[in-house]
Amino acid sequence: MRKSLLLLTLLFSLQGHVSGANAASTETTEELQPYQPRFGRDKPLVAVVGENHMTELVDFLVPFGLLGRSGVAEVLALSTREGPLQLMPALKVRAQATIAEFDQRYPQGADYLIVPAVHYSDDSTLTGFVAAQAAKGATVVGICDGVLVLGHAGLLNGRRATGHWYSRKQREADFPDARWQSGSRYVVDDHLVTTSGVSAALPVSLALVEAMAGPTKAASLAREIGLKDWSPVHDSQAFAVGPAGYLTAAANYLAFWRHETMAIPVEPGVDEVALALRADAWARSFRTKVLATGWSPLLTRHGLELLPDAPEPGLQPVPGKAVPPGLALDEALEAIAERYGVTTAAFVAAQLEYRRH
């Protein structure tokens, strides 16, 4: 069902999006302001909030995992309601707290609030929480089309912002008072930060580390994960699905006899960033259903409860090898190209708004 929704979104909402954008371009000099301690906290408090029905996998897990790995902040994963948090296009987790519990525990609010793309961007519980955190002084970071949540929360009027390339027309129509930008992986307007497509979760997370702990710490973390660059430089105009992408999506989706279910076996302490990037890429091929398999709920590297799928006999593991998290997308796209062809790999990369290295 989720794959059907994604296919319909791509095949119908992309109409007219493949031509040149009319959004304003921006010089890529975006820079987050250095963190200023508040409320006597030893470390900044970061909340990553998801909507239970469907939240984008990379948008949610990459900032949580990368900021947790940095050690420069207290990071909490939140859900709008009790119960499992379904991630899209794969995996399921249980957040560390609900937003109601977070409000009780931290009435002064977060220092940084990270908002992924969600299926229901106008969910009143979520938008109310985002607006309240902004009013308390949090820096609000919309990852990918998390910017739509920010818009429904009333935070975009007159503000510079960006989002995933394929939502451009929707953004411009729904929030015409925003000053829409292109040509940047992330756009900074005071305490409001927004990013381009899914893969921008990596560079903006490093930019947040730099704001919290300085460039030396950010550079050290970048080397640790194998990422060479986290600058905002980005060619938004280069991304489109185009006719070849439409045909690839339709052919892969409709050729059900060629569909595969593959497993990513998970164990306690699994790295959230590498897992998210790998699973997200393969699940977007429209050829592969990805299961994170294990025997019982387990905690990831930074304490998030992952709810794995029960192992199924005979499942083939997702192809590929273990690589540093910053190289996980390139590794996955290379393996997808080998298994399904270069057009499918290009289609996946376009969805992720990622240029292969």
PDB file of N, CA and C in Angstrom, residues 103-199:
ATOM      1  N   ASP A 103       6.878  17.614  26.514  1.00  0.00           N
ATOM      2  CA  ASP A 103       6.447  18.896  27.067  1.00  0.00           C
ATOM      3  C   ASP A 103       6.451  18.874  28.590  1.00  0.00           C
ATOM      4  N   GLN A 104       6.045  17.749  29.162  1.00  0.00           N
ATOM      5  CA  GLN A 104       6.050  17.641  30.622  1.00  0.00           C
ATOM      6  C   GLN A 104       7.472  17.637  31.175  1.00  0.00           C
ATOM      7  N   ARG A 105       8.374  16.953  30.475  1.00  0.00           N
ATOM      8  CA  ARG A 105       9.751  16.813  30.952  1.00  0.00           C
ATOM      9  C   ARG A 105      10.570  18.073  30.697  1.00  0.00           C
ATOM     10  N   TYR A 106      10.284  18.758  29.594  1.00  0.00           N
ATOM     11  CA  TYR A 106      11.065  19.938  29.206  1.00  0.00           C
ATOM     12  C   TYR A 106      10.114  21.097  28.876  1.00  0.00           C
ATOM     13  N   PRO A 107       9.488  21.683  29.889  1.00  0.00           N
ATOM     14  CA  PRO A 107       8.517  22.761  29.619  1.00  0.00           C
ATOM     15  C   PRO A 107       9.139  23.982  28.941  1.00  0.00           C
ATOM     16  N   GLN A 108      10.457  24.162  29.070  1.00  0.00           N
ATOM     17  CA  GLN A 108      11.101  25.304  28.410  1.00  0.00           C
ATOM     18  C   GLN A 108      11.366  25.042  26.935  1.00  0.00           C
ATOM     19  N   GLY A 109      11.195  23.802  26.500  1.00  0.00           N
ATOM     20  CA  GLY A 109      11.319  23.472  25.082  1.00  0.00           C
ATOM     21  C   GLY A 109      12.702  23.030  24.679  1.00  0.00           C
ATOM     22  N   ALA A 110      12.798  22.599  23.438  1.00  0.00           N
ATOM     23  CA  ALA A 110      14.064  22.143  22.860  1.00  0.00           C
ATOM     24  C   ALA A 110      14.884  23.330  22.390  1.00  0.00           C
ATOM     25  N   ASP A 111      16.184  23.118  22.254  1.00  0.00           N
ATOM     26  CA  ASP A 111      17.038  24.113  21.604  1.00  0.00           C
ATOM     27  C   ASP A 111      16.965  23.976  20.087  1.00  0.00           C
ATOM     28  N   TYR A 112      16.855  22.726  19.625  1.00  0.00           N
ATOM     29  CA  TYR A 112      16.702  22.449  18.200  1.00  0.00           C
ATOM     30  C   TYR A 112      15.583  21.423  18.033  1.00  0.00           C
ATOM     31  N   LEU A 113      14.698  21.687  17.098  1.00  0.00           N
ATOM     32  CA  LEU A 113      13.633  20.747  16.758  1.00  0.00           C
ATOM     33  C   LEU A 113      13.791  20.358  15.301  1.00  0.00           C
ATOM     34  N   ILE A 114      13.943  19.061  15.035  1.00  0.00           N
ATOM     35  CA  ILE A 114      14.119  18.558  13.677  1.00  0.00           C
ATOM     36  C   ILE A 114      12.813  17.909  13.224  1.00  0.00           C
ATOM     37  N   VAL A 115      12.322  18.358  12.074  1.00  0.00           N
ATOM     38  CA  VAL A 115      11.012  17.937  11.575  1.00  0.00           C
ATOM     39  C   VAL A 115      11.183  17.260  10.221  1.00  0.00           C
ATOM     40  N   PRO A 116      11.014  15.941  10.137  1.00  0.00           N
ATOM     41  CA  PRO A 116      11.121  15.231   8.857  1.00  0.00           C
ATOM     42  C   PRO A 116       9.874  15.434   7.998  1.00  0.00           C
ATOM     43  N   ALA A 117       9.970  14.963   6.751  1.00  0.00           N
ATOM     44  CA  ALA A 117       8.780  14.869   5.915  1.00  0.00           C
ATOM     45  C   ALA A 117       7.857  13.801   6.491  1.00  0.00           C
ATOM     46  N   VAL A 118       6.566  14.077   6.474  1.00  0.00           N
ATOM     47  CA  VAL A 118       5.565  13.135   6.978  1.00  0.00           C
ATOM     48  C   VAL A 118       4.422  13.048   5.978  1.00  0.00           C
ATOM     49  N   HIS A 119       3.621  12.011   6.108  1.00  0.00           N
ATOM     50  CA  HIS A 119       2.500  11.840   5.181  1.00  0.00           C
ATOM     51  C   HIS A 119       1.412  12.872   5.440  1.00  0.00           C
ATOM     52  N   TYR A 120       1.133  13.162   6.705  1.00  0.00           N
ATOM     53  CA  TYR A 120       0.097  14.137   7.061  1.00  0.00           C
ATOM     54  C   TYR A 120       0.775  15.398   7.583  1.00  0.00           C
ATOM     55  N   SER A 121       1.193  16.262   6.655  1.00  0.00           N
ATOM     56  CA  SER A 121       1.945  17.451   7.053  1.00  0.00           C
ATOM     57  C   SER A 121       1.081  18.504   7.743  1.00  0.00           C
ATOM     58  N   ASP A 122      -0.232  18.343   7.695  1.00  0.00           N
ATOM     59  CA  ASP A 122      -1.116  19.284   8.385  1.00  0.00           C
ATOM     60  C   ASP A 122      -1.701  18.696   9.662  1.00  0.00           C
ATOM     61  N   ASP A 123      -1.116  17.602  10.150  1.00  0.00           N
ATOM     62  CA  ASP A 123      -1.571  17.003  11.404  1.00  0.00           C
ATOM     63  C   ASP A 123      -1.530  18.054  12.508  1.00  0.00           C
ATOM     64  N   SER A 124      -2.661  18.333  13.117  1.00  0.00           N
ATOM     65  CA  SER A 124      -2.750  19.452  14.058  1.00  0.00           C
ATOM     66  C   SER A 124      -1.919  19.217  15.318  1.00  0.00           C
ATOM     67  N   THR A 125      -1.800  17.974  15.749  1.00  0.00           N
ATOM     68  CA  THR A 125      -0.973  17.689  16.916  1.00  0.00           C
ATOM     69  C   THR A 125       0.483  18.026  16.624  1.00  0.00           C
ATOM     70  N   LEU A 126       0.952  17.638  15.451  1.00  0.00           N
ATOM     71  CA  LEU A 126       2.327  17.900  15.075  1.00  0.00           C
ATOM     72  C   LEU A 126       2.563  19.381  14.827  1.00  0.00           C
ATOM     73  N   THR A 127       1.708  20.024  14.037  1.00  0.00           N
ATOM     74  CA  THR A 127       1.934  21.434  13.718  1.00  0.00           C
ATOM     75  C   THR A 127       1.819  22.311  14.959  1.00  0.00           C
ATOM     76  N   GLY A 128       0.914  21.944  15.878  1.00  0.00           N
ATOM     77  CA  GLY A 128       0.803  22.710  17.123  1.00  0.00           C
ATOM     78  C   GLY A 128       2.069  22.615  17.956  1.00  0.00           C
ATOM     79  N   PHE A 129       2.651  21.421  18.000  1.00  0.00           N
ATOM     80  CA  PHE A 129       3.898  21.225  18.744  1.00  0.00           C
ATOM     81  C   PHE A 129       5.033  22.016  18.108  1.00  0.00           C
ATOM     82  N   VAL A 130       5.131  21.983  16.782  1.00  0.00           N
ATOM     83  CA  VAL A 130       6.192  22.709  16.085  1.00  0.00           C
ATOM     84  C   VAL A 130       6.067  24.210  16.332  1.00  0.00           C
ATOM     85  N   ALA A 131       4.850  24.731  16.219  1.00  0.00           N
ATOM     86  CA  ALA A 131       4.644  26.170  16.456  1.00  0.00           C
ATOM     87  C   ALA A 131       5.003  26.550  17.882  1.00  0.00           C
ATOM     88  N   ALA A 132       4.633  25.697  18.839  1.00  0.00           N
ATOM     89  CA  ALA A 132       4.922  25.997  20.245  1.00  0.00           C
ATOM     90  C   ALA A 132       6.419  25.983  20.519  1.00  0.00           C
ATOM     91  N   GLN A 133       7.134  25.021  19.932  1.00  0.00           N
ATOM     92  CA  GLN A 133       8.582  24.967  20.134  1.00  0.00           C
ATOM     93  C   GLN A 133       9.270  26.183  19.519  1.00  0.00           C
ATOM     94  N   ALA A 134       8.808  26.607  18.351  1.00  0.00           N
ATOM     95  CA  ALA A 134       9.367  27.808  17.734  1.00  0.00           C
ATOM     96  C   ALA A 134       9.125  29.026  18.619  1.00  0.00           C
ATOM     97  N   ALA A 135       7.936  29.119  19.203  1.00  0.00           N
ATOM     98  CA  ALA A 135       7.617  30.254  20.074  1.00  0.00           C
ATOM     99  C   ALA A 135       8.486  30.272  21.326  1.00  0.00           C
ATOM    100  N   LYS A 136       8.970  29.098  21.743  1.00  0.00           N
ATOM    101  CA  LYS A 136       9.841  29.011  22.914  1.00  0.00           C
ATOM    102  C   LYS A 136      11.311  29.262  22.570  1.00  0.00           C
ATOM    103  N   GLY A 137      11.596  29.525  21.312  1.00  0.00           N
ATOM    104  CA  GLY A 137      12.948  29.882  20.921  1.00  0.00           C
ATOM    105  C   GLY A 137      13.769  28.794  20.289  1.00  0.00           C
ATOM    106  N   ALA A 138      13.160  27.643  19.983  1.00  0.00           N
ATOM    107  CA  ALA A 138      13.913  26.565  19.343  1.00  0.00           C
ATOM    108  C   ALA A 138      14.287  26.948  17.915  1.00  0.00           C
ATOM    109  N   THR A 139      15.453  26.502  17.482  1.00  0.00           N
ATOM    110  CA  THR A 139      15.792  26.532  16.058  1.00  0.00           C
ATOM    111  C   THR A 139      15.079  25.344  15.420  1.00  0.00           C
ATOM    112  N   VAL A 140      14.201  25.623  14.467  1.00  0.00           N
ATOM    113  CA  VAL A 140      13.385  24.577  13.843  1.00  0.00           C
ATOM    114  C   VAL A 140      13.998  24.212  12.496  1.00  0.00           C
ATOM    115  N   VAL A 141      14.256  22.913  12.311  1.00  0.00           N
ATOM    116  CA  VAL A 141      14.928  22.415  11.114  1.00  0.00           C
ATOM    117  C   VAL A 141      13.960  21.505  10.360  1.00  0.00           C
ATOM    118  N   GLY A 142      13.511  21.935   9.200  1.00  0.00           N
ATOM    119  CA  GLY A 142      12.645  21.113   8.363  1.00  0.00           C
ATOM    120  C   GLY A 142      13.481  20.338   7.371  1.00  0.00           C
ATOM    121  N   ILE A 143      13.522  19.009   7.495  1.00  0.00           N
ATOM    122  CA  ILE A 143      14.286  18.171   6.583  1.00  0.00           C
ATOM    123  C   ILE A 143      13.414  17.809   5.389  1.00  0.00           C
ATOM    124  N   CYS A 144      13.916  18.057   4.173  1.00  0.00           N
ATOM    125  CA  CYS A 144      13.173  17.695   2.973  1.00  0.00           C
ATOM    126  C   CYS A 144      11.795  18.357   3.033  1.00  0.00           C
ATOM    127  N   ASP A 145      10.730  17.612   2.825  1.00  0.00           N
ATOM    128  CA  ASP A 145       9.410  18.227   2.865  1.00  0.00           C
ATOM    129  C   ASP A 145       8.810  18.279   4.257  1.00  0.00           C
ATOM    130  N   GLY A 146       9.660  18.171   5.277  1.00  0.00           N
ATOM    131  CA  GLY A 146       9.280  18.649   6.601  1.00  0.00           C
ATOM    132  C   GLY A 146       8.957  20.127   6.549  1.00  0.00           C
ATOM    133  N   VAL A 147       9.438  20.812   5.482  1.00  0.00           N
ATOM    134  CA  VAL A 147       9.112  22.228   5.318  1.00  0.00           C
ATOM    135  C   VAL A 147       7.604  22.435   5.205  1.00  0.00           C
ATOM    136  N   LEU A 148       6.872  21.456   4.688  1.00  0.00           N
ATOM    137  CA  LEU A 148       5.416  21.585   4.593  1.00  0.00           C
ATOM    138  C   LEU A 148       4.775  21.639   5.978  1.00  0.00           C
ATOM    139  N   VAL A 149       5.329  20.866   6.913  1.00  0.00           N
ATOM    140  CA  VAL A 149       4.855  20.937   8.299  1.00  0.00           C
ATOM    141  C   VAL A 149       5.102  22.328   8.856  1.00  0.00           C
ATOM    142  N   LEU A 150       6.288  22.881   8.578  1.00  0.00           N
ATOM    143  CA  LEU A 150       6.597  24.225   9.055  1.00  0.00           C
ATOM    144  C   LEU A 150       5.626  25.240   8.476  1.00  0.00           C
ATOM    145  N   GLY A 151       5.260  25.048   7.212  1.00  0.00           N
ATOM    146  CA  GLY A 151       4.293  25.947   6.601  1.00  0.00           C
ATOM    147  C   GLY A 151       2.943  25.869   7.276  1.00  0.00           C
ATOM    148  N   HIS A 152       2.460  24.652   7.537  1.00  0.00           N
ATOM    149  CA  HIS A 152       1.168  24.496   8.212  1.00  0.00           C
ATOM    150  C   HIS A 152       1.229  24.969   9.654  1.00  0.00           C
ATOM    151  N   ALA A 153       2.431  25.047  10.217  1.00  0.00           N
ATOM    152  CA  ALA A 153       2.591  25.579  11.577  1.00  0.00           C
ATOM    153  C   ALA A 153       2.687  27.098  11.581  1.00  0.00           C
ATOM    154  N   GLY A 154       2.639  27.720  10.412  1.00  0.00           N
ATOM    155  CA  GLY A 154       2.646  29.178  10.327  1.00  0.00           C
ATOM    156  C   GLY A 154       4.016  29.811  10.435  1.00  0.00           C
ATOM    157  N   LEU A 155       5.077  29.068  10.078  1.00  0.00           N
ATOM    158  CA  LEU A 155       6.427  29.574  10.285  1.00  0.00           C
ATOM    159  C   LEU A 155       7.103  30.111   9.023  1.00  0.00           C
ATOM    160  N   LEU A 156       6.439  30.055   7.871  1.00  0.00           N
ATOM    161  CA  LEU A 156       7.121  30.370   6.620  1.00  0.00           C
ATOM    162  C   LEU A 156       6.837  31.751   6.063  1.00  0.00           C
ATOM    163  N   ASN A 157       5.894  32.475   6.585  1.00  0.00           N
ATOM    164  CA  ASN A 157       5.526  33.766   6.002  1.00  0.00           C
ATOM    165  C   ASN A 157       6.722  34.712   5.966  1.00  0.00           C
ATOM    166  N   GLY A 158       7.112  35.110   4.749  1.00  0.00           N
ATOM    167  CA  GLY A 158       8.209  36.038   4.578  1.00  0.00           C
ATOM    168  C   GLY A 158       9.585  35.446   4.805  1.00  0.00           C
ATOM    169  N   ARG A 159       9.666  34.139   5.028  1.00  0.00           N
ATOM    170  CA  ARG A 159      10.945  33.507   5.360  1.00  0.00           C
ATOM    171  C   ARG A 159      11.541  32.825   4.136  1.00  0.00           C
ATOM    172  N   ARG A 160      12.876  32.820   4.060  1.00  0.00           N
ATOM    173  CA  ARG A 160      13.583  32.069   3.036  1.00  0.00           C
ATOM    174  C   ARG A 160      13.525  30.587   3.384  1.00  0.00           C
ATOM    175  N   ALA A 161      13.244  29.754   2.387  1.00  0.00           N
ATOM    176  CA  ALA A 161      13.100  28.323   2.666  1.00  0.00           C
ATOM    177  C   ALA A 161      13.277  27.536   1.381  1.00  0.00           C
ATOM    178  N   THR A 162      13.486  26.227   1.542  1.00  0.00           N
ATOM    179  CA  THR A 162      13.578  25.330   0.406  1.00  0.00           C
ATOM    180  C   THR A 162      12.939  23.998   0.766  1.00  0.00           C
ATOM    181  N   GLY A 163      12.935  23.060  -0.164  1.00  0.00           N
ATOM    182  CA  GLY A 163      12.353  21.743   0.062  1.00  0.00           C
ATOM    183  C   GLY A 163      12.781  20.800  -1.047  1.00  0.00           C
ATOM    184  N   HIS A 164      12.202  19.608  -1.076  1.00  0.00           N
ATOM    185  CA  HIS A 164      12.505  18.619  -2.119  1.00  0.00           C
ATOM    186  C   HIS A 164      12.096  19.184  -3.475  1.00  0.00           C
ATOM    187  N   TRP A 165      12.884  18.891  -4.505  1.00  0.00           N
ATOM    188  CA  TRP A 165      12.609  19.453  -5.819  1.00  0.00           C
ATOM    189  C   TRP A 165      11.227  19.097  -6.339  1.00  0.00           C
ATOM    190  N   TYR A 166      10.730  17.891  -6.020  1.00  0.00           N
ATOM    191  CA  TYR A 166       9.467  17.490  -6.643  1.00  0.00           C
ATOM    192  C   TYR A 166       8.254  18.160  -6.024  1.00  0.00           C
ATOM    193  N   SER A 167       8.404  18.801  -4.863  1.00  0.00           N
ATOM    194  CA  SER A 167       7.253  19.461  -4.229  1.00  0.00           C
ATOM    195  C   SER A 167       7.188  20.947  -4.550  1.00  0.00           C
ATOM    196  N   ARG A 168       8.013  21.418  -5.474  1.00  0.00           N
ATOM    197  CA  ARG A 168       8.114  22.859  -5.714  1.00  0.00           C
ATOM    198  C   ARG A 168       6.761  23.507  -5.976  1.00  0.00           C
ATOM    199  N   LYS A 169       5.986  22.956  -6.914  1.00  0.00           N
ATOM    200  CA  LYS A 169       4.710  23.595  -7.252  1.00  0.00           C
ATOM    201  C   LYS A 169       3.741  23.567  -6.081  1.00  0.00           C
ATOM    202  N   GLN A 170       3.728  22.457  -5.344  1.00  0.00           N
ATOM    203  CA  GLN A 170       2.855  22.384  -4.179  1.00  0.00           C
ATOM    204  C   GLN A 170       3.244  23.433  -3.143  1.00  0.00           C
ATOM    205  N   ARG A 171       4.547  23.570  -2.891  1.00  0.00           N
ATOM    206  CA  ARG A 171       5.015  24.543  -1.903  1.00  0.00           C
ATOM    207  C   ARG A 171       4.646  25.961  -2.308  1.00  0.00           C
ATOM    208  N   GLU A 172       4.890  26.280  -3.566  1.00  0.00           N
ATOM    209  CA  GLU A 172       4.603  27.629  -4.029  1.00  0.00           C
ATOM    210  C   GLU A 172       3.115  27.950  -3.966  1.00  0.00           C
ATOM    211  N   ALA A 173       2.272  26.952  -4.258  1.00  0.00           N
ATOM    212  CA  ALA A 173       0.828  27.172  -4.224  1.00  0.00           C
ATOM    213  C   ALA A 173       0.310  27.260  -2.794  1.00  0.00           C
ATOM    214  N   ASP A 174       0.796  26.381  -1.917  1.00  0.00           N
ATOM    215  CA  ASP A 174       0.271  26.333  -0.550  1.00  0.00           C
ATOM    216  C   ASP A 174       0.811  27.450   0.332  1.00  0.00           C
ATOM    217  N   PHE A 175       2.059  27.873   0.068  1.00  0.00           N
ATOM    218  CA  PHE A 175       2.684  28.872   0.926  1.00  0.00           C
ATOM    219  C   PHE A 175       3.336  29.954   0.069  1.00  0.00           C
ATOM    220  N   PRO A 176       2.503  30.756  -0.604  1.00  0.00           N
ATOM    221  CA  PRO A 176       3.048  31.753  -1.545  1.00  0.00           C
ATOM    222  C   PRO A 176       3.807  32.882  -0.869  1.00  0.00           C
ATOM    223  N   ASP A 177       3.625  33.069   0.431  1.00  0.00           N
ATOM    224  CA  ASP A 177       4.310  34.155   1.125  1.00  0.00           C
ATOM    225  C   ASP A 177       5.723  33.791   1.546  1.00  0.00           C
ATOM    226  N   ALA A 178       6.109  32.516   1.383  1.00  0.00           N
ATOM    227  CA  ALA A 178       7.498  32.133   1.652  1.00  0.00           C
ATOM    228  C   ALA A 178       8.381  32.606   0.502  1.00  0.00           C
ATOM    229  N   ARG A 179       9.641  32.821   0.798  1.00  0.00           N
ATOM    230  CA  ARG A 179      10.616  33.225  -0.223  1.00  0.00           C
ATOM    231  C   ARG A 179      11.398  31.986  -0.623  1.00  0.00           C
ATOM    232  N   TRP A 180      10.861  31.273  -1.606  1.00  0.00           N
ATOM    233  CA  TRP A 180      11.400  29.964  -1.956  1.00  0.00           C
ATOM    234  C   TRP A 180      12.735  30.077  -2.674  1.00  0.00           C
ATOM    235  N   GLN A 181      13.690  29.270  -2.240  1.00  0.00           N
ATOM    236  CA  GLN A 181      15.050  29.292  -2.749  1.00  0.00           C
ATOM    237  C   GLN A 181      15.370  27.990  -3.469  1.00  0.00           C
ATOM    238  N   SER A 182      16.316  28.049  -4.390  1.00  0.00           N
ATOM    239  CA  SER A 182      16.882  26.847  -4.973  1.00  0.00           C
ATOM    240  C   SER A 182      18.396  27.020  -4.994  1.00  0.00           C
ATOM    241  N   GLY A 183      19.101  25.935  -5.295  1.00  0.00           N
ATOM    242  CA  GLY A 183      20.548  26.013  -5.373  1.00  0.00           C
ATOM    243  C   GLY A 183      21.254  25.865  -4.042  1.00  0.00           C
ATOM    244  N   SER A 184      20.555  25.321  -3.028  1.00  0.00           N
ATOM    245  CA  SER A 184      21.181  25.119  -1.716  1.00  0.00           C
ATOM    246  C   SER A 184      20.675  23.827  -1.105  1.00  0.00           C
ATOM    247  N   ARG A 185      21.585  23.088  -0.476  1.00  0.00           N
ATOM    248  CA  ARG A 185      21.152  21.880   0.243  1.00  0.00           C
ATOM    249  C   ARG A 185      20.452  22.251   1.536  1.00  0.00           C
ATOM    250  N   TYR A 186      20.798  23.387   2.111  1.00  0.00           N
ATOM    251  CA  TYR A 186      20.035  23.895   3.264  1.00  0.00           C
ATOM    252  C   TYR A 186      20.041  25.410   3.233  1.00  0.00           C
ATOM    253  N   VAL A 187      18.956  25.970   3.714  1.00  0.00           N
ATOM    254  CA  VAL A 187      18.739  27.415   3.741  1.00  0.00           C
ATOM    255  C   VAL A 187      18.512  27.827   5.185  1.00  0.00           C
ATOM    256  N   VAL A 188      19.211  28.869   5.612  1.00  0.00           N
ATOM    257  CA  VAL A 188      19.136  29.327   6.989  1.00  0.00           C
ATOM    258  C   VAL A 188      18.502  30.719   7.019  1.00  0.00           C
ATOM    259  N   ASP A 189      17.420  30.860   7.743  1.00  0.00           N
ATOM    260  CA  ASP A 189      16.782  32.159   7.967  1.00  0.00           C
ATOM    261  C   ASP A 189      16.595  32.324   9.469  1.00  0.00           C
ATOM    262  N   ASP A 190      17.610  32.879  10.120  1.00  0.00           N
ATOM    263  CA  ASP A 190      17.601  33.057  11.566  1.00  0.00           C
ATOM    264  C   ASP A 190      17.442  31.697  12.250  1.00  0.00           C
ATOM    265  N   HIS A 191      16.337  31.492  12.984  1.00  0.00           N
ATOM    266  CA  HIS A 191      16.132  30.240  13.703  1.00  0.00           C
ATOM    267  C   HIS A 191      15.298  29.237  12.901  1.00  0.00           C
ATOM    268  N   LEU A 192      15.213  29.444  11.602  1.00  0.00           N
ATOM    269  CA  LEU A 192      14.491  28.520  10.721  1.00  0.00           C
ATOM    270  C   LEU A 192      15.472  27.969   9.693  1.00  0.00           C
ATOM    271  N   VAL A 193      15.572  26.635   9.625  1.00  0.00           N
ATOM    272  CA  VAL A 193      16.473  25.969   8.690  1.00  0.00           C
ATOM    273  C   VAL A 193      15.654  24.967   7.891  1.00  0.00           C
ATOM    274  N   THR A 194      15.823  24.974   6.581  1.00  0.00           N
ATOM    275  CA  THR A 194      15.128  24.014   5.733  1.00  0.00           C
ATOM    276  C   THR A 194      16.137  23.408   4.764  1.00  0.00           C
ATOM    277  N   THR A 195      15.807  22.217   4.243  1.00  0.00           N
ATOM    278  CA  THR A 195      16.748  21.533   3.358  1.00  0.00           C
ATOM    279  C   THR A 195      16.075  21.101   2.066  1.00  0.00           C
ATOM    280  N   SER A 196      16.919  20.746   1.112  1.00  0.00           N
ATOM    281  CA  SER A 196      16.439  20.133  -0.129  1.00  0.00           C
ATOM    282  C   SER A 196      16.073  18.683   0.163  1.00  0.00           C
ATOM    283  N   GLY A 197      16.132  17.808  -0.865  1.00  0.00           N
ATOM    284  CA  GLY A 197      15.607  16.459  -0.720  1.00  0.00           C
ATOM    285  C   GLY A 197      16.283  15.587   0.311  1.00  0.00           C
ATOM    286  N   VAL A 198      15.823  14.364   0.420  1.00  0.00           N
ATOM    287  CA  VAL A 198      16.096  13.427   1.494  1.00  0.00           C
ATOM    288  C   VAL A 198      17.565  13.385   1.918  1.00  0.00           C
ATOM    289  N   SER A 199      18.467  13.263   0.934  1.00  0.00           N
ATOM    290  CA  SER A 199      19.885  13.077   1.258  1.00  0.00           C
ATOM    291  C   SER A 199      20.505  14.279   1.950  1.00  0.00           C
TER     292      SER A 199
END
